[in-house]
Each structure stands twice: as C-alpha cells, then as structure tokens.
Tab-separated table of N, CA and C in Angstrom:
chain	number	residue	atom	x	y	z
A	1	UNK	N	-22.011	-94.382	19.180
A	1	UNK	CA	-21.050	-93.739	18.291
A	1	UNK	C	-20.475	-92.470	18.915
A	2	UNK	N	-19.223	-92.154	18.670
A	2	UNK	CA	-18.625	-91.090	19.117
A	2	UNK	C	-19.208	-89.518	18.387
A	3	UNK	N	-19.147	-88.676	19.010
A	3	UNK	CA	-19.645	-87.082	18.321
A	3	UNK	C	-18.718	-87.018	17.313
A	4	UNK	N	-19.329	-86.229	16.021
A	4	UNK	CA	-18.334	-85.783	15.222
A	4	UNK	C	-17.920	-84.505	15.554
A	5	UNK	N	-16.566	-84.148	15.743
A	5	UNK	CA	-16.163	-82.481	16.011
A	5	UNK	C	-16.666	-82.167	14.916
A	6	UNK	N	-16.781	-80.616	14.946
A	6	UNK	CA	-17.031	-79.206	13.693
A	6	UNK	C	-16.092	-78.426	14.118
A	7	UNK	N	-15.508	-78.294	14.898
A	7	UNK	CA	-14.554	-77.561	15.013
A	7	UNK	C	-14.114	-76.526	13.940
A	8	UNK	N	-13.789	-76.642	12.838
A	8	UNK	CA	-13.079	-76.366	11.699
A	8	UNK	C	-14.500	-76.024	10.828
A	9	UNK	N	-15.763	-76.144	10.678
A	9	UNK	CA	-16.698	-75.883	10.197
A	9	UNK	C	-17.563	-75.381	10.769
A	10	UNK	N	-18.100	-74.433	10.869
A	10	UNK	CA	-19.104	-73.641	11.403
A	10	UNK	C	-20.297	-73.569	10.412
A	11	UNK	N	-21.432	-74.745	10.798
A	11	UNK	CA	-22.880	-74.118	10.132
A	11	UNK	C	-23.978	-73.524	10.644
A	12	UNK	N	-23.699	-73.000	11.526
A	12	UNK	CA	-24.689	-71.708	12.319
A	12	UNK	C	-24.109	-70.234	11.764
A	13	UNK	N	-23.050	-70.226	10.629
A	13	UNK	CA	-22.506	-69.094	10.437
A	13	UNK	C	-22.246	-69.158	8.894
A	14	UNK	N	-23.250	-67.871	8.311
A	14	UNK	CA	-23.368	-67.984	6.659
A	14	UNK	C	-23.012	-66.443	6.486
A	15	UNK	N	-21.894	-66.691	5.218
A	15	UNK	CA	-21.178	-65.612	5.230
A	15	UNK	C	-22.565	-64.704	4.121
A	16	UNK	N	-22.412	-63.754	4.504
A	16	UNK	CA	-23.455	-63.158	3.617
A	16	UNK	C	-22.502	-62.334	2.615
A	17	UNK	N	-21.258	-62.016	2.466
A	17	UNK	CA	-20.565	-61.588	0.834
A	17	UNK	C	-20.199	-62.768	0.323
A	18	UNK	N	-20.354	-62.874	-0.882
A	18	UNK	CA	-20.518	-64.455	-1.893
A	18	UNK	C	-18.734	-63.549	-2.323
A	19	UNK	N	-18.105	-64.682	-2.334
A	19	UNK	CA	-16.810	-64.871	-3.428
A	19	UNK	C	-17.084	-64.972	-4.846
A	20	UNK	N	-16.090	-64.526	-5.818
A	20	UNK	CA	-16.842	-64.894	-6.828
A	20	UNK	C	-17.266	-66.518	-7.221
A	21	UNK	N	-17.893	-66.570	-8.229
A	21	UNK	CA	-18.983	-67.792	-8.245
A	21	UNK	C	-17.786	-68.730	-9.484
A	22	UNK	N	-17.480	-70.078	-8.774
A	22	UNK	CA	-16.599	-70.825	-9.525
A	22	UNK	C	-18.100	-72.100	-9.972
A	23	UNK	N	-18.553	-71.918	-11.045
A	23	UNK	CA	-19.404	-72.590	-11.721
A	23	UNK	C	-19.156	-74.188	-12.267
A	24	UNK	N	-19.413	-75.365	-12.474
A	24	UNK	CA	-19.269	-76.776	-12.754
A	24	UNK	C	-19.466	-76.421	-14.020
A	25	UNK	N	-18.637	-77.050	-15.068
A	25	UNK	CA	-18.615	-77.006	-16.636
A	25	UNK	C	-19.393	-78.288	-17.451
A	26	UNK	N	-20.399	-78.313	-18.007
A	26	UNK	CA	-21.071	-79.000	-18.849
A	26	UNK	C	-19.937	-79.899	-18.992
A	27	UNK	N	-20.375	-81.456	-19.019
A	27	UNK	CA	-19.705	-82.391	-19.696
A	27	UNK	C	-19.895	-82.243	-21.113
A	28	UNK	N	-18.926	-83.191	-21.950
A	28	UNK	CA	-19.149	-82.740	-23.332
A	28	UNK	C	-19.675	-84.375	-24.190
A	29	UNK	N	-20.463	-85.057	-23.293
A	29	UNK	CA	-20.890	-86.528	-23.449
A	29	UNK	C	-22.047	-86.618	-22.639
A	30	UNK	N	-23.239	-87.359	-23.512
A	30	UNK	CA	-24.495	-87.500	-22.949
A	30	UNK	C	-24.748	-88.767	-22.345
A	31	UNK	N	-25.113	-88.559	-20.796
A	31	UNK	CA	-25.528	-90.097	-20.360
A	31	UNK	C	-23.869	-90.409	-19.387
A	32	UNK	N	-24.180	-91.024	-18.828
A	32	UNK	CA	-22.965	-91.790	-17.546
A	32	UNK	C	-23.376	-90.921	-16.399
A	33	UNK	N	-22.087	-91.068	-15.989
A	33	UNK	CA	-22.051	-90.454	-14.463
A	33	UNK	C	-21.730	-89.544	-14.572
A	34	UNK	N	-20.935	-88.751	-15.400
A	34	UNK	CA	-20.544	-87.301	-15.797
A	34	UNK	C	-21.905	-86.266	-15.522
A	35	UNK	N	-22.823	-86.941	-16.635
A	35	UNK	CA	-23.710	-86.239	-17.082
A	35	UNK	C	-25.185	-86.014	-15.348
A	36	UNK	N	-24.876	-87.304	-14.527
A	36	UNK	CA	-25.172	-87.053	-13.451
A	36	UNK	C	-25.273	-86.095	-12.561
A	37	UNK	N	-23.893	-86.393	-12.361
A	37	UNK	CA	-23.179	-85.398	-11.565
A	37	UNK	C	-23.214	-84.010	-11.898
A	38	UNK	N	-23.365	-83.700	-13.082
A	38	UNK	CA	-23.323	-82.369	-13.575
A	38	UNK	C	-24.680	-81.813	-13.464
A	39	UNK	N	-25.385	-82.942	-13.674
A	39	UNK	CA	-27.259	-82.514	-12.990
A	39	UNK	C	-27.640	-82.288	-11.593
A	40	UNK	N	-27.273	-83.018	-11.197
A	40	UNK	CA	-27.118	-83.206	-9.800
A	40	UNK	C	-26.470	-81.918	-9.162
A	41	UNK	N	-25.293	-81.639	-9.503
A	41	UNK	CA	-24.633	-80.435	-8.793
A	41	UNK	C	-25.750	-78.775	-9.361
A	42	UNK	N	-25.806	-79.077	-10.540
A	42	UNK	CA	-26.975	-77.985	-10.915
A	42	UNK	C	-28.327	-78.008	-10.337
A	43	UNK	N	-28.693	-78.692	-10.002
A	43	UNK	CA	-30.014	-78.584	-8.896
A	43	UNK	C	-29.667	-78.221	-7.554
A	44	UNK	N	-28.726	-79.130	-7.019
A	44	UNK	CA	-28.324	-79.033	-5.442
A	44	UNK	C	-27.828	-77.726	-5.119
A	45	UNK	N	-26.462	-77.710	-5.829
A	45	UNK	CA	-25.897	-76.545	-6.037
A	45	UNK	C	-25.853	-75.188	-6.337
A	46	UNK	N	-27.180	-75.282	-7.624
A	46	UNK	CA	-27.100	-73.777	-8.723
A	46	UNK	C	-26.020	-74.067	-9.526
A	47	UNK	N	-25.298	-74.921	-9.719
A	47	UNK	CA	-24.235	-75.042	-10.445
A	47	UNK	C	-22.577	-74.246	-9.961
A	48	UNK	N	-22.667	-73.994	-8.697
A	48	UNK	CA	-21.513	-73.654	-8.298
A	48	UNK	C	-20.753	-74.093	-6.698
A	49	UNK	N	-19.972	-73.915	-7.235
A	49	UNK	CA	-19.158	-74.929	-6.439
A	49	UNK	C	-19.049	-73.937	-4.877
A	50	UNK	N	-19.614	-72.743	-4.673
A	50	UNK	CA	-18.762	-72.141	-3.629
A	50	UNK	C	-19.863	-72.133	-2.708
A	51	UNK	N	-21.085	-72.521	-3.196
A	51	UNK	CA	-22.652	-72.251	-2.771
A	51	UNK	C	-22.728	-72.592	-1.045
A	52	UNK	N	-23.363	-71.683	-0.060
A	52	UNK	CA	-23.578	-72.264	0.948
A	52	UNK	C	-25.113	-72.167	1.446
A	53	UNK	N	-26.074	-73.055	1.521
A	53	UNK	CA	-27.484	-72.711	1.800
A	53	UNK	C	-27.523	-72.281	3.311
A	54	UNK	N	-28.939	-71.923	3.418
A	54	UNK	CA	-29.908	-71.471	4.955
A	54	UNK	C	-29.340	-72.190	6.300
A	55	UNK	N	-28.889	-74.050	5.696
A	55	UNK	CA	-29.066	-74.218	6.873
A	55	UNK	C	-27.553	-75.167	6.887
A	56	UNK	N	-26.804	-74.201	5.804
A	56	UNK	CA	-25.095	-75.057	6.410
A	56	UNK	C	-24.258	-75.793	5.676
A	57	UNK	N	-25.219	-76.428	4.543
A	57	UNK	CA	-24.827	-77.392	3.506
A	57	UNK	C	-23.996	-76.396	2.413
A	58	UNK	N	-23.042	-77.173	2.299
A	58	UNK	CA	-21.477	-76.597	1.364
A	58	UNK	C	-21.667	-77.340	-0.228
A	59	UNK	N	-21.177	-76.451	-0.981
A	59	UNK	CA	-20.628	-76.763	-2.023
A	59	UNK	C	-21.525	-77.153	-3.137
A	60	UNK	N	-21.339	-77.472	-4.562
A	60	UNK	CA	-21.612	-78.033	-5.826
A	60	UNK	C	-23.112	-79.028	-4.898
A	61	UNK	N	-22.581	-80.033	-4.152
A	61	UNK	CA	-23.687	-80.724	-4.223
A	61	UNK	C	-23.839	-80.912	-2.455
A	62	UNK	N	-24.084	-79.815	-2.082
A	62	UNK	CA	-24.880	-79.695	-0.857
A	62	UNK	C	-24.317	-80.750	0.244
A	63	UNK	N	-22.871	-80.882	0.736
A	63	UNK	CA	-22.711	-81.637	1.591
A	63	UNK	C	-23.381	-81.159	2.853
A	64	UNK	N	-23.673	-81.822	3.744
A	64	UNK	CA	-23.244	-81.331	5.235
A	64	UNK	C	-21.925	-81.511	5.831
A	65	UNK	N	-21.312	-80.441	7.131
A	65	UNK	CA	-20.005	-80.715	7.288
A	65	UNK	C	-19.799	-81.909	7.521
A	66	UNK	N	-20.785	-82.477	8.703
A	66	UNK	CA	-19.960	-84.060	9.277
A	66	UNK	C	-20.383	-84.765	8.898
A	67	UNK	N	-20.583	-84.748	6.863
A	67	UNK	CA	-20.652	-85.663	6.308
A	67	UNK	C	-19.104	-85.872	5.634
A	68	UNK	N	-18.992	-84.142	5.440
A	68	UNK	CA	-17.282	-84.300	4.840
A	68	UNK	C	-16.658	-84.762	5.851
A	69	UNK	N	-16.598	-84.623	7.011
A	69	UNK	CA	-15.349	-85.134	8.376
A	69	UNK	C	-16.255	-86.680	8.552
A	70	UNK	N	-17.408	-87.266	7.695
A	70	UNK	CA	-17.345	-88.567	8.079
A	70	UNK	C	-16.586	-89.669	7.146
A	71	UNK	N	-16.856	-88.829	6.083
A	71	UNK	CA	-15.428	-89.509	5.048
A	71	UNK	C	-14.035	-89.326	4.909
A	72	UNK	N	-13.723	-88.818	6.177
A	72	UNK	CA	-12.383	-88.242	6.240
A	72	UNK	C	-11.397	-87.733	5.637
A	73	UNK	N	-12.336	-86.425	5.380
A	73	UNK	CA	-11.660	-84.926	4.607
A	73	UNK	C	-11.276	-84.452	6.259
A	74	UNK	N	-10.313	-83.225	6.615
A	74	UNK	CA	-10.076	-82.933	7.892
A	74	UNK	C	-9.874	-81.327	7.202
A	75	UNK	N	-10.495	-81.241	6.848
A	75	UNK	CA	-10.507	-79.722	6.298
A	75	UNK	C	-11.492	-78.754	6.802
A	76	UNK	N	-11.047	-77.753	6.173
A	76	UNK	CA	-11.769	-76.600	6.650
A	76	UNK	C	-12.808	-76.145	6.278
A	77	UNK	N	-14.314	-75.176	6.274
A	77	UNK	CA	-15.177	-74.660	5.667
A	77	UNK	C	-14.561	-74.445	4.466
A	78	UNK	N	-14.130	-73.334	4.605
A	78	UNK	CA	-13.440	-72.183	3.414
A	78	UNK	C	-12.313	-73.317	2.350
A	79	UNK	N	-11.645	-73.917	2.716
A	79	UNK	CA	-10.879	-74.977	1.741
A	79	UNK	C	-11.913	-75.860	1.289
A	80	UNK	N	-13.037	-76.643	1.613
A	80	UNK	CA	-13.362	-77.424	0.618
A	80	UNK	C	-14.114	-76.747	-0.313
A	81	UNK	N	-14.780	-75.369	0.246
A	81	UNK	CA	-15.483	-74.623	-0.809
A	81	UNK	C	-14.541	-74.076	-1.764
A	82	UNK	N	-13.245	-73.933	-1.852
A	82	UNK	CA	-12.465	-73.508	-2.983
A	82	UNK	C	-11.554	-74.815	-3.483
C-alpha cells in the first residue's frame, strides 16, 4: 500500500490554548443511531467537537488524521475541527 501524506495534519503538535469548546447537543429521541452517536462522541470526545488528545486524535469522536485522508476528506487539522 502506498503512505498516507499528513502533510496538512500535524499529530506530533498539540495546541495547548483550547478555542472555545463547540459541544454535541443531546438528541431529543431515545434509542437509534442518534442516541449512539451522541454517546459515543461523549465518551470519545468529552462531548466536544474541537477536542484534540495526547496522542493526535481529532474531534467529537477521536479520529486519527489518516483515517480522515483515508476516507477522503483532503482537509486540514484546524478545518475539520471547526
């Protein structure tokens, strides 16, 4: 398999001032995939969408980058976190 570039993502580099905190909103229906996802991003996450952990993983539900550039997002750190 070919390397995935990072180019555009840097996870050896964690910004240490937090933006403010854009939080995931309670679904208003119990049970499906809503209600999943909304669990899911609250564990992984903390419930916010801008979150970056220790070792690189972005967003609501903890991607890694060249998982986003393996589904072909071509974006940036800073854009998929906002």
């Amino acid at each position: 398999p070919e390397p995935v570039q990072t180019a555009k993502i840097h996870v050896d580099h964690v910004e240490k001032k937090r933006p403010a905190r854009i939080l995931a909103t309670k679904p208003t229906r119990k049970g499906g995939v809503r209600d999943f996802m909304y669990s899911l991003g609250k564990f992984e996450g903390k419930g916010d969408y801008t979150t970056v952990n220790s070792r690189g993983y972005l967003g609501l539900y903890q991607f890694h980058p060249r998982t986003i550039q393996h589904v072909g997002l071509d974006i940036s750190r800073d854009e998929f976190l906002y």
